[in-house]
């Protein structure tokens, strides 16, 4: 690791009254209750698909989840996983390491361990409760909510697809300056698309209702760090050197946010700012709204099938990109492990090496920001690159609306002024950052 000096402590529910504390106490247990309800509501579907065995599986999964909710609420020790999957051993080893950093007589538990660890662990345990009941192990407990949020954002999706087609129609005639202007707009659209996650609202529907392009000017003052020019420089420098670069997008939420990511990806290719886009998604249902391979394919299919001319035109193009390999989708298991990203080169060298081949990596969303910065109590003014602690496979940029109380790279006094003006600025999703770091700056 590049930085071996002291790092701040992890955010944790052990800090009473902190955002982590309220999340573990309230939001996570509400999410578990909703999961239990969802599984129960699907009882008939399980019966139709698997007969009595399906109903038995439903009952057993619910009983495991109720036990889990009770353990969470009463701050019981976290337990080893027993579902014998490819990542089970990795999770259990991680727990042993968590044990090692505690005082001799303490064990990792919901309210004592790092928030990042226990929150990821909850989603992994949900998957375990299904894995242990094979007939229903592929059931995505969040699918309904994700699909609903896509349909509820229809008008905004139509608006952005229509806008996109108007830009693409004239793209060959656009000057570099105009391409830059469009690029900045679409980068902001995908940034604000991150408002639409379902986990901060404990699964309650959040959709985009109005035209995303029209709101950009109003939202601009809420972008606390805006390094979009540095992102542009990386793209334009590599493409003018003769080889449009490979861009990687580490996706966050399905629904409207995913559509905005696909719109940006399409624009980067059409404007020849990129030659390929590598998407990264989740291997299992995660943090309620995160994108799995199934969500990715489903979304493209829905956009293609739309009755709206410009929407379906977008979908047709995206399908083509997937078919000819211009777009790829990878769901490496590392994205659903609890590690901070600075561990990646050691824990998942294959993924790290792959990311090193990229010219630019865009990290979407709040959870990715927490993993980039290790979800620690950093001072607001600590440089982003310092908080990355050596994680720099390629130039990278975080596009994130603030939904957790970790923020670095602010100007002196900026955080304090925000706290005075709006005490919930770090968690209410109103503010955002476009934060860039490049190996050249090291
Ligand atoms: O979808 P995003 O942007 O990663 O947001 C999810 C965020 O919501 C929360 O689940 C709220 O607790 C955070 O833990 C997490 O960072
Ligand atoms: Mn998410």
Coordinates of C-alpha atoms in Angstrom, one line a residue, residues 1-405:
X1 CA 0.0 0.0 0.0
X2 CA 1.3 3.4 -0.9
X3 CA 0.3 5.1 2.4
X4 CA 1.2 3.3 5.6
X5 CA 0.6 6.2 8.0
X6 CA -2.3 6.6 10.4
X7 CA -5.7 6.6 8.8
X8 CA -8.9 7.8 10.6
X9 CA -11.3 5.4 12.2
X10 CA -14.1 3.8 10.2
X11 CA -17.6 5.2 10.4
X12 CA -19.6 2.9 12.7
X13 CA -22.9 2.6 14.6
X14 CA -20.9 2.6 17.7
X15 CA -20.9 6.4 17.4
X16 CA -24.3 7.0 18.9
X17 CA -26.4 9.6 17.1
X18 CA -24.2 9.3 13.9
X19 CA -25.8 8.7 10.5
X20 CA -24.3 5.1 10.6
X21 CA -26.0 4.6 14.0
X22 CA -29.5 5.6 12.6
X23 CA -28.9 3.6 9.4
X24 CA -28.1 0.4 11.3
X25 CA -30.8 1.0 13.9
X26 CA -33.7 2.1 11.6
X27 CA -33.1 1.9 7.9
X28 CA -31.5 -1.5 7.7
X29 CA -34.1 -3.2 9.8
X30 CA -36.9 -1.6 7.7
X31 CA -35.2 -3.0 4.6
X32 CA -35.1 -6.5 6.1
X33 CA -38.8 -6.2 7.0
X34 CA -39.6 -5.2 3.4
X35 CA -37.6 -8.2 2.1
X36 CA -39.5 -10.6 4.3
X37 CA -42.8 -9.1 3.0
X38 CA -41.7 -9.4 -0.6
X39 CA -40.8 -13.1 -0.2
X40 CA -44.0 -13.8 1.5
X41 CA -46.1 -12.0 -1.2
X42 CA -44.4 -14.2 -3.8
X43 CA -45.4 -17.5 -2.1
X44 CA -47.9 -18.4 -4.9
X45 CA -45.2 -17.8 -7.5
X46 CA -42.9 -20.1 -5.7
X47 CA -45.7 -22.7 -5.5
X48 CA -46.4 -22.4 -9.2
X49 CA -42.7 -22.8 -10.1
X50 CA -41.6 -25.4 -7.5
X51 CA -44.7 -26.9 -5.9
X52 CA -44.6 -27.6 -2.1
X53 CA -40.8 -27.4 -2.2
X54 CA -41.1 -23.8 -3.2
X55 CA -43.4 -23.0 -0.3
X56 CA -41.1 -24.8 2.2
X57 CA -38.2 -22.8 0.8
X58 CA -40.1 -19.6 1.3
X59 CA -40.9 -20.4 4.9
X60 CA -37.3 -21.3 5.7
X61 CA -35.9 -18.2 4.0
X62 CA -38.3 -16.0 6.0
X63 CA -37.3 -17.7 9.2
X64 CA -33.6 -17.1 8.5
X65 CA -34.3 -13.4 7.7
X66 CA -36.4 -12.9 10.8
X67 CA -33.5 -14.3 12.8
X68 CA -31.1 -12.0 11.1
X69 CA -33.3 -9.0 11.8
X70 CA -33.5 -10.0 15.4
X71 CA -29.7 -10.3 15.6
X72 CA -29.3 -6.9 14.1
X73 CA -31.8 -5.2 16.4
X74 CA -30.2 -6.7 19.5
X75 CA -26.6 -6.2 18.4
X76 CA -25.6 -9.8 18.3
X77 CA -22.2 -10.9 17.0
X78 CA -22.1 -11.4 13.2
X79 CA -21.9 -15.0 12.2
X80 CA -19.9 -17.0 9.7
X81 CA -21.5 -17.6 6.3
X82 CA -22.3 -21.3 5.5
X83 CA -23.7 -21.3 1.9
X84 CA -20.5 -22.5 0.3
X85 CA -20.4 -20.0 -2.6
X86 CA -17.3 -18.7 -4.3
X87 CA -17.1 -15.7 -2.0
X88 CA -18.1 -17.5 1.3
X89 CA -14.5 -18.1 2.4
X90 CA -13.5 -14.5 1.6
X91 CA -16.3 -13.2 3.8
X92 CA -15.4 -15.5 6.7
X93 CA -11.8 -14.5 6.5
X94 CA -12.8 -10.8 6.5
X95 CA -14.7 -11.5 9.7
X96 CA -11.6 -13.0 11.3
X97 CA -9.7 -9.9 10.4
X98 CA -12.4 -7.7 11.9
X99 CA -12.1 -9.7 15.1
X100 CA -8.4 -9.2 15.1
X101 CA -8.7 -5.4 15.2
X102 CA -11.0 -5.4 18.2
X103 CA -10.0 -5.6 21.8
X104 CA -9.3 -9.2 22.9
X105 CA -12.7 -9.8 24.5
X106 CA -14.9 -8.1 21.8
X107 CA -16.4 -9.8 18.8
X108 CA -17.6 -8.1 15.6
X109 CA -21.2 -7.1 15.9
X110 CA -23.8 -5.0 14.1
X111 CA -23.4 -1.9 16.3
X112 CA -19.7 -2.2 17.1
X113 CA -18.1 -3.1 13.7
X114 CA -17.5 -0.7 10.8
X115 CA -20.7 0.4 9.2
X116 CA -19.5 -0.4 5.7
X117 CA -18.8 -4.0 6.7
X118 CA -22.1 -4.6 8.5
X119 CA -24.2 -3.0 5.8
X120 CA -22.6 -5.1 3.1
X121 CA -22.8 -8.1 5.3
X122 CA -26.6 -7.7 5.7
X123 CA -27.1 -7.8 1.9
X124 CA -24.8 -10.9 1.7
X125 CA -26.7 -12.6 4.5
X126 CA -30.0 -11.9 2.6
X127 CA -28.5 -13.8 -0.4
X128 CA -27.3 -16.6 1.9
X129 CA -30.9 -17.1 3.2
X130 CA -31.9 -17.7 -0.4
X131 CA -28.8 -19.7 -1.4
X132 CA -29.6 -22.1 1.5
X133 CA -33.0 -22.7 -0.1
X134 CA -32.1 -23.8 -3.7
X135 CA -35.4 -23.7 -5.4
X136 CA -35.7 -19.9 -4.8
X137 CA -32.0 -19.0 -4.8
X138 CA -32.2 -16.9 -8.0
X139 CA -35.1 -14.8 -6.7
X140 CA -34.1 -11.1 -6.7
X141 CA -35.9 -9.6 -3.7
X142 CA -35.5 -6.1 -5.1
X143 CA -36.5 -6.8 -8.7
X144 CA -40.1 -5.5 -8.3
X145 CA -38.9 -2.2 -6.7
X146 CA -36.2 -1.7 -9.4
X147 CA -38.6 -2.3 -12.3
X148 CA -41.2 -0.1 -10.7
X149 CA -38.8 2.8 -10.4
X150 CA -37.9 2.4 -14.1
X151 CA -41.5 2.7 -15.1
X152 CA -42.2 5.6 -12.8
X153 CA -39.4 7.5 -14.5
X154 CA -40.8 7.0 -18.0
X155 CA -41.4 10.7 -18.8
X156 CA -37.8 11.6 -17.8
X157 CA -36.5 8.7 -19.7
X158 CA -38.4 9.8 -22.8
X159 CA -37.1 13.3 -22.3
X160 CA -33.5 12.3 -22.1
X161 CA -33.7 9.8 -25.0
X162 CA -35.3 12.5 -27.2
X163 CA -32.6 15.0 -26.2
X164 CA -29.9 12.4 -27.0
X165 CA -31.3 11.7 -30.5
X166 CA -31.4 15.4 -31.3
X167 CA -27.7 15.7 -30.3
X168 CA -26.7 12.5 -32.1
X169 CA -28.4 13.7 -35.3
X170 CA -26.1 16.6 -35.6
X171 CA -23.0 15.1 -33.9
X172 CA -20.8 15.0 -37.1
X173 CA -21.2 18.8 -37.5
X174 CA -20.5 19.7 -33.9
X175 CA -17.3 21.6 -33.1
X176 CA -15.1 20.5 -30.2
X177 CA -16.5 23.3 -28.1
X178 CA -20.0 22.0 -28.7
X179 CA -19.0 18.4 -28.0
X180 CA -17.6 19.7 -24.7
X181 CA -20.8 21.5 -23.9
X182 CA -22.9 18.3 -24.5
X183 CA -20.4 16.2 -22.5
X184 CA -20.6 18.5 -19.5
X185 CA -24.4 18.3 -19.6
X186 CA -24.6 14.6 -19.9
X187 CA -22.0 14.1 -17.1
X188 CA -24.3 16.2 -14.9
X189 CA -27.3 14.2 -15.9
X190 CA -25.7 11.0 -14.9
X191 CA -24.4 12.6 -11.7
X192 CA -27.9 13.7 -10.6
X193 CA -29.3 10.4 -11.8
X194 CA -27.7 9.1 -8.6
X195 CA -30.4 10.8 -6.6
X196 CA -32.6 7.9 -7.6
X197 CA -31.4 5.1 -5.3
X198 CA -33.9 3.1 -3.3
X199 CA -31.7 2.2 -0.3
X200 CA -31.5 5.6 1.3
X201 CA -35.3 5.7 1.3
X202 CA -35.4 2.2 2.7
X203 CA -37.0 0.9 -0.5
X204 CA -39.6 3.6 -1.0
X205 CA -40.0 4.5 -4.6
X206 CA -37.8 7.4 -5.9
X207 CA -38.2 8.3 -9.5
X208 CA -37.2 11.1 -11.8
X209 CA -40.3 13.0 -12.9
X210 CA -39.2 16.0 -14.8
X211 CA -36.8 16.6 -17.7
X212 CA -33.3 16.1 -16.4
X213 CA -31.7 18.6 -18.8
X214 CA -34.0 21.5 -17.7
X215 CA -32.9 21.2 -14.1
X216 CA -29.2 21.3 -14.6
X217 CA -28.7 25.1 -14.2
X218 CA -30.7 25.1 -10.9
X219 CA -28.7 22.2 -9.6
X220 CA -25.2 23.6 -10.4
X221 CA -24.6 25.4 -7.1
X222 CA -25.1 22.1 -5.3
X223 CA -22.0 20.5 -7.0
X224 CA -19.4 21.0 -4.3
X225 CA -16.4 19.8 -6.3
X226 CA -16.5 19.9 -10.0
X227 CA -13.5 18.3 -11.7
X228 CA -15.3 17.7 -15.0
X229 CA -12.7 19.6 -17.0
X230 CA -10.0 17.2 -15.9
X231 CA -12.2 14.3 -17.0
X232 CA -12.7 16.0 -20.4
X233 CA -8.9 16.5 -20.7
X234 CA -8.2 12.8 -20.2
X235 CA -10.7 11.9 -22.9
X236 CA -9.7 14.6 -25.4
X237 CA -6.0 14.0 -25.0
X238 CA -6.3 10.3 -25.6
X239 CA -8.6 10.6 -28.6
X240 CA -6.5 13.3 -30.2
X241 CA -3.4 11.1 -29.7
X242 CA -5.2 8.9 -32.3
X243 CA -6.7 6.2 -30.1
X244 CA -10.1 6.9 -28.6
X245 CA -9.8 5.4 -25.1
X246 CA -11.5 2.6 -23.3
X247 CA -13.8 4.0 -20.6
X248 CA -15.0 2.0 -17.6
X249 CA -18.2 2.8 -15.7
X250 CA -18.6 1.2 -12.3
X251 CA -22.4 1.3 -12.2
X252 CA -24.6 2.0 -9.2
X253 CA -28.4 2.0 -9.4
X254 CA -30.8 0.5 -11.9
X255 CA -33.8 2.5 -13.0
X256 CA -33.4 6.1 -14.1
X257 CA -29.8 6.3 -13.0
X258 CA -28.8 3.4 -15.3
X259 CA -30.5 5.0 -18.3
X260 CA -28.5 8.2 -17.7
X261 CA -25.3 6.1 -17.6
X262 CA -26.2 4.4 -20.9
X263 CA -26.9 7.8 -22.5
X264 CA -23.5 9.1 -21.5
X265 CA -21.8 5.9 -22.7
X266 CA -23.6 6.2 -26.0
X267 CA -22.6 9.8 -26.4
X268 CA -18.9 9.1 -25.6
X269 CA -18.9 6.5 -28.5
X270 CA -20.8 8.6 -30.9
X271 CA -18.6 11.6 -30.4
X272 CA -15.5 9.3 -30.6
X273 CA -14.4 10.3 -27.2
X274 CA -14.3 6.6 -26.4
X275 CA -13.9 3.4 -28.4
X276 CA -15.3 0.9 -25.9
X277 CA -17.2 1.1 -22.7
X278 CA -16.7 -1.5 -20.0
X279 CA -19.6 -1.6 -17.5
X280 CA -19.2 -3.1 -14.1
X281 CA -22.3 -4.3 -12.1
X282 CA -23.3 -6.4 -9.1
X283 CA -23.2 -10.2 -9.0
X284 CA -26.1 -10.4 -6.6
X285 CA -29.0 -8.1 -5.6
X286 CA -27.3 -5.3 -3.6
X287 CA -28.2 -2.2 -1.6
X288 CA -31.8 -2.5 -2.9
X289 CA -31.4 -0.7 -6.3
X290 CA -27.9 -1.7 -7.6
X291 CA -27.6 -3.0 -11.1
X292 CA -27.2 -6.7 -11.8
X293 CA -26.6 -8.3 -15.2
X294 CA -30.3 -9.1 -15.4
X295 CA -31.2 -5.5 -14.7
X296 CA -28.8 -4.3 -17.3
X297 CA -30.2 -6.5 -20.0
X298 CA -33.8 -5.9 -18.9
X299 CA -33.4 -2.1 -19.1
X300 CA -32.0 -2.2 -22.6
X301 CA -34.8 -4.5 -23.7
X302 CA -37.4 -2.2 -22.2
X303 CA -35.9 0.9 -23.8
X304 CA -35.8 -0.9 -27.1
X305 CA -39.4 -2.1 -26.8
X306 CA -40.8 1.3 -26.0
X307 CA -43.5 2.8 -28.3
X308 CA -41.7 6.0 -28.2
X309 CA -39.7 6.5 -31.4
X310 CA -36.6 8.1 -29.9
X311 CA -36.5 5.8 -26.8
X312 CA -36.6 2.7 -28.9
X313 CA -34.0 4.2 -31.3
X314 CA -31.7 4.5 -28.2
X315 CA -32.5 0.9 -27.2
X316 CA -31.7 -0.4 -30.7
X317 CA -28.3 1.2 -30.7
X318 CA -27.5 0.0 -27.2
X319 CA -28.5 -3.6 -28.2
X320 CA -26.1 -3.3 -31.1
X321 CA -23.3 -2.1 -28.9
X322 CA -23.8 -5.1 -26.6
X323 CA -23.9 -7.5 -29.5
X324 CA -20.7 -6.3 -31.2
X325 CA -18.7 -6.0 -28.0
X326 CA -18.4 -2.2 -28.0
X327 CA -20.2 -2.5 -24.6
X328 CA -19.2 -5.2 -22.1
X329 CA -20.7 -6.0 -18.8
X330 CA -18.7 -7.6 -16.0
X331 CA -20.0 -8.5 -12.5
X332 CA -16.8 -9.3 -10.6
X333 CA -17.5 -10.6 -7.1
X334 CA -15.2 -7.9 -5.6
X335 CA -18.0 -5.3 -6.0
X336 CA -20.1 -7.2 -3.5
X337 CA -17.4 -7.8 -0.9
X338 CA -17.0 -5.4 2.0
X339 CA -13.5 -4.2 1.2
X340 CA -12.3 -0.6 0.8
X341 CA -11.0 -0.2 -2.8
X342 CA -7.4 0.3 -1.6
X343 CA -7.4 -3.5 -0.8
X344 CA -8.3 -4.4 -4.4
X345 CA -4.8 -4.8 -5.8
X346 CA -4.1 -7.5 -3.2
X347 CA -7.6 -9.1 -2.8
X348 CA -8.6 -9.1 -6.5
X349 CA -5.5 -8.5 -8.6
X350 CA -7.3 -9.8 -11.7
X351 CA -9.9 -7.0 -11.5
X352 CA -7.2 -4.4 -10.6
X353 CA -5.1 -5.4 -13.6
X354 CA -8.1 -5.2 -15.8
X355 CA -9.0 -1.7 -14.6
X356 CA -5.4 -0.6 -15.3
X357 CA -6.1 -1.1 -19.0
X358 CA -8.7 1.7 -18.8
X359 CA -8.1 5.3 -19.8
X360 CA -10.8 6.5 -17.4
X361 CA -12.9 4.9 -14.7
X362 CA -16.2 6.5 -13.7
X363 CA -17.4 5.4 -10.3
X364 CA -21.1 6.0 -9.8
X365 CA -22.8 6.7 -6.6
X366 CA -22.5 6.9 -2.9
X367 CA -21.5 3.4 -1.9
X368 CA -18.6 3.5 -4.4
X369 CA -17.5 6.8 -2.9
X370 CA -17.5 5.2 0.6
X371 CA -15.4 2.3 -0.7
X372 CA -13.0 4.7 -2.5
X373 CA -12.4 6.7 0.7
X374 CA -12.7 3.7 3.0
X375 CA -15.8 5.1 4.7
X376 CA -13.6 6.8 7.3
X377 CA -13.8 9.9 9.4
X378 CA -11.6 12.0 7.2
X379 CA -11.3 15.8 7.5
X380 CA -13.2 17.6 4.8
X381 CA -10.0 19.1 3.4
X382 CA -7.9 15.9 3.0
X383 CA -7.1 15.5 -0.7
X384 CA -9.2 12.9 -2.6
X385 CA -6.0 11.2 -3.7
X386 CA -4.8 10.8 -0.1
X387 CA -8.1 9.2 0.9
X388 CA -7.8 6.7 -2.0
X389 CA -4.7 5.3 -0.2
X390 CA -2.9 4.1 -3.3
X391 CA -6.0 3.0 -5.2
X392 CA -5.3 4.4 -8.6
X393 CA -5.5 1.8 -11.4
X394 CA -6.1 4.5 -14.0
X395 CA -7.4 8.1 -14.0
X396 CA -10.7 7.9 -12.1
X397 CA -13.7 10.1 -11.3
X398 CA -16.4 9.7 -8.7
X399 CA -19.9 11.0 -9.6
X400 CA -21.8 10.9 -6.4
X401 CA -24.7 12.6 -4.6
X402 CA -23.9 12.8 -0.9
X403 CA -25.9 10.2 1.1
X404 CA -23.3 9.3 3.8
X405 CA -21.2 11.4 6.1

